[in-house]
Amino acid sequence: PLLVLLALPQLNAAEIKPIKSYGGIIYIPRLFSLDGVKPKKESPLIVVQDAKDYERFLKRIPTRQISRTRPAPINTDPLLKKPKVDFSKHTLIVVTRPSMTSPVIRAIQTKTKRVEVVVHFPRELPAAHPVNIGTYTAVLIPKVDGMISLVQ
């Protein structure tokens, strides 16, 4: 009976505390039609649960900053140093946005058989940027099972 009582708060709406957070610029697939070929709309939520997904995500981070200076300065994003992540113990949750105003991850909550990522997309400020560049916010959390969904 005591074990059941300890597990109950986890089933309802327990909040998961991030271990580490990251943010920066990211390549975004084009959102406009080219030669009549419609691009597929990508979800802003990326869930990284293994080394292959991690490598794929890291390739989307530009190695240089977006800048008018030539050559552009090196991107100082700490994820470009490819920090080791033990995916048997952790999950990396990433939220992208095709603008220069970064998404804000407000909370990560466990519900019955699913995890909700509560995200706020602040009002976009006018800023010039290349069409294929956006921003991301990422958090490293303890490994979770079940479906992970985005809630605005």
Short mmCIF file of C-alpha atoms in Angstrom, two decimals:
data_model
loop_
_atom_site.label_atom_id
_atom_site.label_comp_id
_atom_site.label_asym_id
_atom_site.label_seq_id
_atom_site.Cartn_x
_atom_site.Cartn_y
_atom_site.Cartn_z
CA PRO A 1 0.00 0.00 0.00
CA LEU A 2 2.85 2.42 0.75
CA LEU A 3 4.37 1.93 -2.71
CA VAL A 4 1.07 2.78 -4.36
CA LEU A 5 0.85 6.04 -2.43
CA LEU A 6 4.35 7.03 -3.51
CA ALA A 7 3.58 6.30 -7.17
CA LEU A 8 0.26 8.17 -7.30
CA PRO A 9 1.61 11.74 -7.63
CA GLN A 10 3.72 10.56 -10.58
CA LEU A 11 0.59 9.38 -12.42
CA ASN A 12 -1.28 12.65 -12.14
CA ALA A 13 0.69 15.80 -13.00
CA ALA A 14 4.21 15.64 -11.64
CA GLU A 15 6.61 18.22 -12.98
CA ILE A 16 9.91 17.01 -14.41
CA LYS A 17 12.85 19.27 -13.56
CA PRO A 18 15.34 19.80 -16.41
CA ILE A 19 18.93 18.73 -15.71
CA LYS A 20 20.42 21.16 -18.25
CA SER A 21 19.09 23.61 -20.85
CA TYR A 22 20.42 24.84 -24.17
CA GLY A 23 19.39 27.32 -26.81
CA GLY A 24 20.60 28.73 -30.08
CA ILE A 25 20.11 28.84 -33.83
CA ILE A 26 19.12 25.87 -35.96
CA TYR A 27 18.54 25.04 -39.60
CA ILE A 28 14.80 24.87 -40.32
CA PRO A 29 13.47 23.01 -43.37
CA ARG A 30 12.07 25.48 -45.90
CA LEU A 31 8.48 26.48 -45.26
CA PHE A 32 7.71 27.73 -48.76
CA SER A 33 6.88 25.93 -51.99
CA LEU A 34 9.67 25.41 -54.50
CA ASP A 35 8.81 24.42 -58.11
CA GLY A 36 5.29 23.57 -56.96
CA VAL A 37 6.62 20.98 -54.48
CA LYS A 38 5.04 21.60 -51.10
CA PRO A 39 7.41 21.07 -48.18
CA LYS A 40 6.15 18.82 -45.40
CA LYS A 41 5.33 20.73 -42.24
CA GLU A 42 7.62 19.74 -39.42
CA SER A 43 6.55 19.59 -35.79
CA PRO A 44 8.38 22.12 -33.60
CA LEU A 45 8.91 19.29 -31.05
CA ILE A 46 11.96 17.05 -31.45
CA VAL A 47 12.43 14.20 -28.97
CA VAL A 48 15.99 12.84 -28.92
CA GLN A 49 16.21 9.41 -27.27
CA ASP A 50 19.24 7.77 -28.88
CA ALA A 51 22.69 8.56 -30.31
CA LYS A 52 21.46 8.49 -33.94
CA ASP A 53 18.74 11.10 -33.27
CA TYR A 54 21.26 13.16 -31.26
CA GLU A 55 23.74 13.17 -34.17
CA ARG A 56 20.94 14.13 -36.61
CA PHE A 57 19.88 17.01 -34.33
CA LEU A 58 23.46 18.29 -33.86
CA LYS A 59 23.93 18.44 -37.66
CA ARG A 60 21.11 21.03 -37.79
CA ILE A 61 23.06 23.50 -35.60
CA PRO A 62 25.09 25.87 -37.82
CA THR A 63 28.85 25.95 -37.10
CA ARG A 64 28.91 29.70 -37.75
CA GLN A 65 26.78 32.50 -36.32
CA ILE A 66 24.39 34.46 -38.50
CA SER A 67 26.31 37.66 -39.15
CA ARG A 68 26.98 40.35 -41.73
CA THR A 69 30.70 40.09 -41.06
CA ARG A 70 32.78 37.92 -43.38
CA PRO A 71 33.76 35.37 -42.39
CA ALA A 72 30.96 34.93 -39.88
CA PRO A 73 32.14 34.24 -36.31
CA ILE A 74 32.19 30.66 -35.03
CA ASN A 75 28.95 29.60 -33.32
CA THR A 76 29.58 29.27 -29.56
CA ASP A 77 26.62 26.93 -28.98
CA PRO A 78 27.78 24.42 -26.29
CA LEU A 79 25.98 21.56 -28.10
CA LEU A 80 28.45 21.91 -31.00
CA LYS A 81 31.05 20.44 -28.60
CA LYS A 82 28.84 17.31 -28.67
CA PRO A 83 28.55 16.77 -24.89
CA LYS A 84 28.09 13.09 -24.01
CA VAL A 85 24.50 12.16 -23.18
CA ASP A 86 23.60 8.79 -21.67
CA PHE A 87 20.31 8.04 -23.45
CA SER A 88 19.69 5.03 -21.21
CA LYS A 89 19.15 7.60 -18.41
CA HIS A 90 18.19 10.83 -20.24
CA THR A 91 15.95 12.31 -22.95
CA LEU A 92 16.66 15.56 -24.81
CA ILE A 93 13.51 17.58 -25.57
CA VAL A 94 13.93 20.24 -28.28
CA VAL A 95 11.44 22.88 -29.43
CA THR A 96 12.22 24.79 -32.64
CA ARG A 97 10.76 27.92 -34.18
CA PRO A 98 11.29 29.49 -37.63
CA SER A 99 12.02 32.93 -36.15
CA MET A 100 14.73 34.71 -34.18
CA THR A 101 12.56 34.80 -31.04
CA SER A 102 13.26 31.57 -29.14
CA PRO A 103 10.50 29.32 -27.80
CA VAL A 104 10.25 29.14 -23.99
CA ILE A 105 9.76 25.72 -22.35
CA ARG A 106 7.63 26.58 -19.32
CA ALA A 107 7.13 23.10 -17.85
CA ILE A 108 7.43 19.40 -18.52
CA GLN A 109 4.69 17.41 -16.82
CA THR A 110 3.95 13.72 -16.60
CA LYS A 111 0.32 12.80 -17.12
CA THR A 112 -1.15 9.30 -17.27
CA LYS A 113 0.93 7.44 -19.90
CA ARG A 114 2.18 10.65 -21.52
CA VAL A 115 4.46 13.63 -21.01
CA GLU A 116 3.39 17.17 -21.88
CA VAL A 117 5.91 19.86 -22.84
CA VAL A 118 4.29 23.23 -22.04
CA VAL A 119 5.75 25.81 -24.43
CA HIS A 120 5.26 29.54 -24.87
CA PHE A 121 6.10 31.16 -28.22
CA PRO A 122 6.76 34.84 -27.37
CA ARG A 123 5.56 37.50 -29.81
CA GLU A 124 7.96 37.70 -32.72
CA LEU A 125 10.10 40.78 -32.90
CA PRO A 126 10.84 42.07 -36.40
CA ALA A 127 14.27 40.75 -37.31
CA ALA A 128 15.90 39.91 -40.60
CA HIS A 129 17.20 36.36 -40.83
CA PRO A 130 17.87 33.77 -43.53
CA VAL A 131 14.75 31.81 -44.51
CA ASN A 132 16.25 28.48 -43.41
CA ILE A 133 17.37 29.60 -39.94
CA GLY A 134 15.34 29.58 -36.75
CA THR A 135 15.92 29.15 -33.04
CA TYR A 136 15.67 26.26 -30.63
CA THR A 137 15.37 25.68 -26.92
CA ALA A 138 16.39 22.27 -25.53
CA VAL A 139 16.24 20.64 -22.12
CA LEU A 140 17.87 17.45 -20.89
CA ILE A 141 15.54 15.52 -18.58
CA PRO A 142 15.58 12.12 -16.88
CA LYS A 143 14.50 9.40 -19.34
CA VAL A 144 10.73 9.24 -19.85
CA ASP A 145 8.54 6.59 -21.39
CA GLY A 146 5.26 7.13 -23.16
CA MET A 147 4.11 9.67 -25.71
CA ILE A 148 5.57 13.18 -25.50
CA SER A 149 3.37 16.01 -26.77
CA LEU A 150 3.56 19.78 -27.13
CA VAL A 151 1.07 22.02 -25.31
CA GLN A 152 0.90 25.76 -26.00
#
